[in-house]
PDB file of C-alpha atoms in Angstrom:
ATOM      1  CA  UNK T   1     131.534  91.819  50.954  1.00  0.00           C
ATOM      2  CA  UNK T   2     133.900  92.360  53.923  1.00  0.00           C
ATOM      3  CA  UNK T   3     132.002  95.575  54.825  1.00  0.00           C
ATOM      4  CA  UNK T   4     128.684  93.573  55.078  1.00  0.00           C
ATOM      5  CA  UNK T   5     130.272  90.903  57.320  1.00  0.00           C
ATOM      6  CA  UNK T   6     131.564  93.642  59.599  1.00  0.00           C
ATOM      7  CA  UNK T   7     128.206  95.298  59.606  1.00  0.00           C
ATOM      8  CA  UNK T   8     126.608  92.006  60.621  1.00  0.00           C
ATOM      9  CA  UNK T   9     129.108  90.809  63.251  1.00  0.00           C
ATOM     10  CA  UNK T  10     129.830  94.047  65.115  1.00  0.00           C
ATOM     11  CA  UNK T  11     126.192  94.404  66.061  1.00  0.00           C
ATOM     12  CA  UNK T  12     125.941  90.737  66.798  1.00  0.00           C
ATOM     13  CA  UNK T  13     128.943  90.864  69.097  1.00  0.00           C
ATOM     14  CA  UNK T  14     127.602  94.003  70.775  1.00  0.00           C
ATOM     15  CA  UNK T  15     124.221  92.304  71.362  1.00  0.00           C
ATOM     16  CA  UNK T  16     125.763  89.207  72.768  1.00  0.00           C
ATOM     17  CA  UNK T  17     127.990  91.241  75.149  1.00  0.00           C
ATOM     18  CA  UNK T  18     124.944  93.148  76.324  1.00  0.00           C
ATOM     19  CA  UNK T  19     123.027  89.968  76.873  1.00  0.00           C
ATOM     20  CA  UNK T  20     125.800  88.507  79.162  1.00  0.00           C
ATOM     21  CA  UNK T  21     126.558  91.743  80.957  1.00  0.00           C
ATOM     22  CA  UNK T  22     123.790  91.004  83.529  1.00  0.00           C
ATOM     23  CA  UNK T  23     122.027  94.489  83.307  1.00  0.00           C
ATOM     24  CA  UNK T  24     118.552  92.914  83.579  1.00  0.00           C
ATOM     25  CA  UNK T  25     119.603  90.138  85.866  1.00  0.00           C
ATOM     26  CA  UNK T  26     121.070  92.551  88.477  1.00  0.00           C
ATOM     27  CA  UNK T  27     117.765  94.540  88.398  1.00  0.00           C
ATOM     28  CA  UNK T  28     115.844  91.342  88.796  1.00  0.00           C
ATOM     29  CA  UNK T  29     117.952  90.357  91.844  1.00  0.00           C
ATOM     30  CA  UNK T  30     117.490  93.726  93.381  1.00  0.00           C
ATOM     31  CA  UNK T  31     113.714  93.414  92.978  1.00  0.00           C
ATOM     32  CA  UNK T  32     113.912  90.006  94.604  1.00  0.00           C
ATOM     33  CA  UNK T  33     115.597  91.682  97.599  1.00  0.00           C
ATOM     34  CA  UNK T  34     112.754  94.342  97.770  1.00  0.00           C
ATOM     35  CA  UNK T  35     110.136  91.629  97.499  1.00  0.00           C
ATOM     36  CA  UNK T  36     111.814  89.603 100.215  1.00  0.00           C
ATOM     37  CA  UNK T  37     112.000  92.659 102.514  1.00  0.00           C
ATOM     38  CA  UNK T  38     108.252  93.373 101.779  1.00  0.00           C
ATOM     39  CA  UNK T  39     107.363  89.809 102.752  1.00  0.00           C
ATOM     40  CA  UNK T  40     109.357  90.135 105.967  1.00  0.00           C
ATOM     41  CA  UNK T  41     107.643  93.500 106.770  1.00  0.00           C
ATOM     42  CA  UNK T  42     104.310  91.814 106.124  1.00  0.00           C
ATOM     43  CA  UNK T  43     104.945  89.153 108.711  1.00  0.00           C
ATOM     44  CA  UNK T  44     106.255  91.690 111.252  1.00  0.00           C
ATOM     45  CA  UNK T  45     103.080  93.737 110.706  1.00  0.00           C
ATOM     46  CA  UNK T  46     101.024  90.569 111.334  1.00  0.00           C
ATOM     47  CA  UNK T  47     102.757  90.065 114.614  1.00  0.00           C
ATOM     48  CA  UNK T  48     102.270  93.672 115.463  1.00  0.00           C
ATOM     49  CA  UNK T  49      98.547  93.375 114.880  1.00  0.00           C
ATOM     50  CA  UNK T  50      98.341  90.259 117.020  1.00  0.00           C
ATOM     51  CA  UNK T  51     100.125  91.766 120.028  1.00  0.00           C
ATOM     52  CA  UNK T  52      97.261  94.125 121.286  1.00  0.00           C
ATOM     53  CA  UNK T  53      94.856  91.239 121.047  1.00  0.00           C
ATOM     54  CA  UNK T  54      97.174  88.982 123.058  1.00  0.00           C
ATOM     55  CA  UNK T  55      97.827  91.624 125.634  1.00  0.00           C
ATOM     56  CA  UNK T  56      94.059  92.471 125.996  1.00  0.00           C
ATOM     57  CA  UNK T  57      93.275  88.840 126.337  1.00  0.00           C
ATOM     58  CA  UNK T  58      95.931  88.340 129.069  1.00  0.00           C
ATOM     59  CA  UNK T  59      94.761  91.516 130.883  1.00  0.00           C
ATOM     60  CA  UNK T  60      91.289  90.397 130.943  1.00  0.00           C
ATOM     61  CA  UNK T  61      91.902  86.808 132.105  1.00  0.00           C
ATOM     62  CA  UNK T  62      94.630  87.180 134.707  1.00  0.00           C
ATOM     63  CA  UNK T  63      96.053  89.530 137.234  1.00  0.00           C
ATOM     64  CA  UNK T  64      99.540  89.384 135.553  1.00  0.00           C
ATOM     65  CA  UNK T  65     102.624  91.350 136.236  1.00  0.00           C
ATOM     66  CA  UNK T  66     102.022  94.805 134.966  1.00  0.00           C
ATOM     67  CA  UNK T  67     105.689  95.259 134.244  1.00  0.00           C
ATOM     68  CA  UNK T  68     105.700  92.466 131.558  1.00  0.00           C
ATOM     69  CA  UNK T  69     102.512  93.889 129.925  1.00  0.00           C
ATOM     70  CA  UNK T  70     103.947  97.359 129.844  1.00  0.00           C
ATOM     71  CA  UNK T  71     107.237  96.084 128.285  1.00  0.00           C
ATOM     72  CA  UNK T  72     105.329  94.276 125.483  1.00  0.00           C
ATOM     73  CA  UNK T  73     103.234  97.333 124.797  1.00  0.00           C
ATOM     74  CA  UNK T  74     106.233  99.680 124.848  1.00  0.00           C
ATOM     75  CA  UNK T  75     108.267  97.258 122.638  1.00  0.00           C
ATOM     76  CA  UNK T  76     105.429  97.087 120.105  1.00  0.00           C
ATOM     77  CA  UNK T  77     105.234 100.872 120.000  1.00  0.00           C
ATOM     78  CA  UNK T  78     108.941 101.257 119.522  1.00  0.00           C
ATOM     79  CA  UNK T  79     108.950  98.535 116.863  1.00  0.00           C
ATOM     80  CA  UNK T  80     106.202 100.130 114.771  1.00  0.00           C
ATOM     81  CA  UNK T  81     107.959 103.567 114.904  1.00  0.00           C
ATOM     82  CA  UNK T  82     111.147 102.255 113.311  1.00  0.00           C
ATOM     83  CA  UNK T  83     110.552 101.874 109.589  1.00  0.00           C
ATOM     84  CA  UNK T  84     112.876 101.133 106.647  1.00  0.00           C
ATOM     85  CA  UNK T  85     112.336 101.954 103.028  1.00  0.00           C
ATOM     86  CA  UNK T  86     113.938  99.995 100.180  1.00  0.00           C
ATOM     87  CA  UNK T  87     116.634 102.730  99.845  1.00  0.00           C
ATOM     88  CA  UNK T  88     117.569 102.151 103.592  1.00  0.00           C
ATOM     89  CA  UNK T  89     118.342  98.480 103.042  1.00  0.00           C
ATOM     90  CA  UNK T  90     121.969  99.533 102.242  1.00  0.00           C
ATOM     91  CA  UNK T  91     122.247 101.614 105.417  1.00  0.00           C
ATOM     92  CA  UNK T  92     123.832  99.504 108.197  1.00  0.00           C
ATOM     93  CA  UNK T  93     122.895 101.983 110.962  1.00  0.00           C
ATOM     94  CA  UNK T  94     119.193 102.106 110.024  1.00  0.00           C
ATOM     95  CA  UNK T  95     119.117  98.293 109.574  1.00  0.00           C
ATOM     96  CA  UNK T  96     120.650  97.729 113.046  1.00  0.00           C
ATOM     97  CA  UNK T  97     118.161 100.109 114.552  1.00  0.00           C
ATOM     98  CA  UNK T  98     115.263  98.267 112.899  1.00  0.00           C
ATOM     99  CA  UNK T  99     116.542  94.821 113.904  1.00  0.00           C
ATOM    100  CA  UNK T 100     117.090  95.975 117.435  1.00  0.00           C
ATOM    101  CA  UNK T 101     113.535  97.170 117.829  1.00  0.00           C
ATOM    102  CA  UNK T 102     112.125  93.953 116.350  1.00  0.00           C
ATOM    103  CA  UNK T 103     114.446  91.996 118.718  1.00  0.00           C
ATOM    104  CA  UNK T 104     113.130  93.887 121.722  1.00  0.00           C
ATOM    105  CA  UNK T 105     109.527  93.067 120.768  1.00  0.00           C
ATOM    106  CA  UNK T 106     110.399  89.398 120.270  1.00  0.00           C
ATOM    107  CA  UNK T 107     112.124  89.323 123.637  1.00  0.00           C
ATOM    108  CA  UNK T 108     109.267  90.925 125.616  1.00  0.00           C
ATOM    109  CA  UNK T 109     106.777  88.621 123.976  1.00  0.00           C
ATOM    110  CA  UNK T 110     108.908  85.581 125.036  1.00  0.00           C
ATOM    111  CA  UNK T 111     108.699  86.938 128.585  1.00  0.00           C
ATOM    112  CA  UNK T 112     105.030  87.401 128.382  1.00  0.00           C
ATOM    113  CA  UNK T 113     104.477  83.864 127.139  1.00  0.00           C
ATOM    114  CA  UNK T 114     106.758  82.561 129.939  1.00  0.00           C
ATOM    115  CA  UNK T 115     104.845  84.627 132.512  1.00  0.00           C
ATOM    116  CA  UNK T 116     101.571  82.986 131.299  1.00  0.00           C
ATOM    117  CA  UNK T 117     102.842  79.636 132.498  1.00  0.00           C
ATOM    118  CA  UNK T 118     102.046  80.822 135.975  1.00  0.00           C
ATOM    119  CA  UNK T 119      98.364  81.172 135.195  1.00  0.00           C
ATOM    120  CA  UNK T 120      96.780  77.801 134.282  1.00  0.00           C
ATOM    121  CA  UNK T 121      93.260  79.345 134.058  1.00  0.00           C
ATOM    122  CA  UNK T 122      94.587  81.652 131.280  1.00  0.00           C
ATOM    123  CA  UNK T 123      96.204  78.919 129.371  1.00  0.00           C
ATOM    124  CA  UNK T 124      92.870  77.156 129.202  1.00  0.00           C
ATOM    125  CA  UNK T 125      91.057  79.912 127.491  1.00  0.00           C
ATOM    126  CA  UNK T 126      90.419  79.213 123.823  1.00  0.00           C
ATOM    127  CA  UNK T 127      90.960  82.699 122.680  1.00  0.00           C
ATOM    128  CA  UNK T 128      94.365  82.949 124.347  1.00  0.00           C
ATOM    129  CA  UNK T 129      95.382  79.460 123.088  1.00  0.00           C
ATOM    130  CA  UNK T 130      94.333  80.535 119.536  1.00  0.00           C
ATOM    131  CA  UNK T 131      96.281  83.897 119.780  1.00  0.00           C
ATOM    132  CA  UNK T 132      99.421  82.089 121.256  1.00  0.00           C
ATOM    133  CA  UNK T 133      99.296  79.650 118.320  1.00  0.00           C
ATOM    134  CA  UNK T 134      98.987  82.457 115.888  1.00  0.00           C
ATOM    135  CA  UNK T 135     101.843  84.361 117.521  1.00  0.00           C
ATOM    136  CA  UNK T 136     104.136  81.383 117.536  1.00  0.00           C
ATOM    137  CA  UNK T 137     103.193  80.624 113.931  1.00  0.00           C
ATOM    138  CA  UNK T 138     104.001  84.330 113.025  1.00  0.00           C
ATOM    139  CA  UNK T 139     107.379  84.146 114.800  1.00  0.00           C
ATOM    140  CA  UNK T 140     108.168  81.073 112.619  1.00  0.00           C
ATOM    141  CA  UNK T 141     107.003  82.945 109.512  1.00  0.00           C
ATOM    142  CA  UNK T 142     109.183  85.853 110.443  1.00  0.00           C
ATOM    143  CA  UNK T 143     112.169  83.620 110.831  1.00  0.00           C
ATOM    144  CA  UNK T 144     111.535  82.062 107.342  1.00  0.00           C
ATOM    145  CA  UNK T 145     111.064  85.573 105.876  1.00  0.00           C
ATOM    146  CA  UNK T 146     114.357  86.758 107.462  1.00  0.00           C
ATOM    147  CA  UNK T 147     116.071  83.720 105.896  1.00  0.00           C
ATOM    148  CA  UNK T 148     114.364  84.438 102.569  1.00  0.00           C
ATOM    149  CA  UNK T 149     115.457  88.039 102.717  1.00  0.00           C
ATOM    150  CA  UNK T 150     119.025  87.204 103.651  1.00  0.00           C
ATOM    151  CA  UNK T 151     119.131  84.673 100.772  1.00  0.00           C
ATOM    152  CA  UNK T 152     117.977  87.324  98.357  1.00  0.00           C
ATOM    153  CA  UNK T 153     120.627  89.771  99.711  1.00  0.00           C
ATOM    154  CA  UNK T 154     123.325  87.137  99.355  1.00  0.00           C
ATOM    155  CA  UNK T 155     122.416  86.514  95.693  1.00  0.00           C
ATOM    156  CA  UNK T 156     122.183  90.156  94.912  1.00  0.00           C
ATOM    157  CA  UNK T 157     125.358  91.201  96.651  1.00  0.00           C
ATOM    158  CA  UNK T 158     127.204  88.256  95.014  1.00  0.00           C
ATOM    159  CA  UNK T 159     125.902  89.216  91.636  1.00  0.00           C
ATOM    160  CA  UNK T 160     126.920  92.954  91.677  1.00  0.00           C
ATOM    161  CA  UNK T 161     130.475  91.817  92.789  1.00  0.00           C
ATOM    162  CA  UNK T 162     131.104  89.182  90.073  1.00  0.00           C
ATOM    163  CA  UNK T 163     132.687  89.945  86.775  1.00  0.00           C
ATOM    164  CA  UNK T 164     131.235  90.937  84.217  1.00  0.00           C
ATOM    165  CA  UNK T 165     128.275  92.129  86.283  1.00  0.00           C
ATOM    166  CA  UNK T 166     130.492  94.316  88.540  1.00  0.00           C
ATOM    167  CA  UNK T 167     131.622  96.177  85.441  1.00  0.00           C
ATOM    168  CA  UNK T 168     128.061  96.592  84.262  1.00  0.00           C
ATOM    169  CA  UNK T 169     127.096  97.819  87.664  1.00  0.00           C
ATOM    170  CA  UNK T 170     129.973 100.242  88.042  1.00  0.00           C
ATOM    171  CA  UNK T 171     129.409 101.715  84.587  1.00  0.00           C
ATOM    172  CA  UNK T 172     125.577 101.727  84.188  1.00  0.00           C
ATOM    173  CA  UNK T 173     123.550 100.833  87.294  1.00  0.00           C
ATOM    174  CA  UNK T 174     125.494 101.891  90.413  1.00  0.00           C
ATOM    175  CA  UNK T 175     123.463  99.592  92.600  1.00  0.00           C
ATOM    176  CA  UNK T 176     124.546  99.501  96.248  1.00  0.00           C
ATOM    177  CA  UNK T 177     125.216  96.445  98.413  1.00  0.00           C
ATOM    178  CA  UNK T 178     122.250  95.550 100.595  1.00  0.00           C
ATOM    179  CA  UNK T 179     122.458  94.875 104.397  1.00  0.00           C
ATOM    180  CA  UNK T 180     121.600  91.573 105.954  1.00  0.00           C
ATOM    181  CA  UNK T 181     119.008  91.162 108.631  1.00  0.00           C
ATOM    182  CA  UNK T 182     121.219  90.187 111.614  1.00  0.00           C
ATOM    183  CA  UNK T 183     120.613  89.283 115.225  1.00  0.00           C
ATOM    184  CA  UNK T 184     121.482  91.845 117.772  1.00  0.00           C
ATOM    185  CA  UNK T 185     123.989  91.232 120.613  1.00  0.00           C
ATOM    186  CA  UNK T 186     121.097  90.862 123.029  1.00  0.00           C
ATOM    187  CA  UNK T 187     119.571  88.125 120.856  1.00  0.00           C
ATOM    188  CA  UNK T 188     122.817  86.150 121.223  1.00  0.00           C
ATOM    189  CA  UNK T 189     122.491  85.902 125.083  1.00  0.00           C
ATOM    190  CA  UNK T 190     120.662  82.962 126.564  1.00  0.00           C
ATOM    191  CA  UNK T 191     117.356  84.320 127.973  1.00  0.00           C
ATOM    192  CA  UNK T 192     116.776  84.005 131.671  1.00  0.00           C
ATOM    193  CA  UNK T 193     113.435  82.513 132.707  1.00  0.00           C
ATOM    194  CA  UNK T 194     112.383  83.253 136.204  1.00  0.00           C
ATOM    195  CA  UNK T 195     109.230  82.172 137.972  1.00  0.00           C
TER     196      UNK T 195
END
């Protein structure tokens, strides 16, 4: 009789300990990080796709400062060259490089939109107004996607550090902490607007 009880309780205790060890939960959290990153990349790609249309519209409608247009084009080219894979999300150096290239594009786009203020005939064009609205909406979507990504990273990083999940991770999964999407030093400075 005792032997039957032991045969029943030992597997039950092992099963309960496996359920509470977080093995599946940690993998679900890591997938949430990857999904959030994918959503962020999707919004960044949308912005990258809009930039050539915006630049072409501005070029066609106004004799703008060539330097600003060149900066936007170069920043977009650099931003599309720097890519991250899901495995790079734990690499601080690669993450900083990616964030820096995206920040340079955002900064040059801001200068472009400020420069447009000098050209009232350009602002009245329906195509430009539509592109500007789409670009502003995309920048907002990118901000939301960055927040969602950082929230997913916080949840994941917190989970792999908490007991008993940390034990499960160190013994079975070996998942690495993910890096946050952080602003660059240049982004912290107040932008100068000159007319």
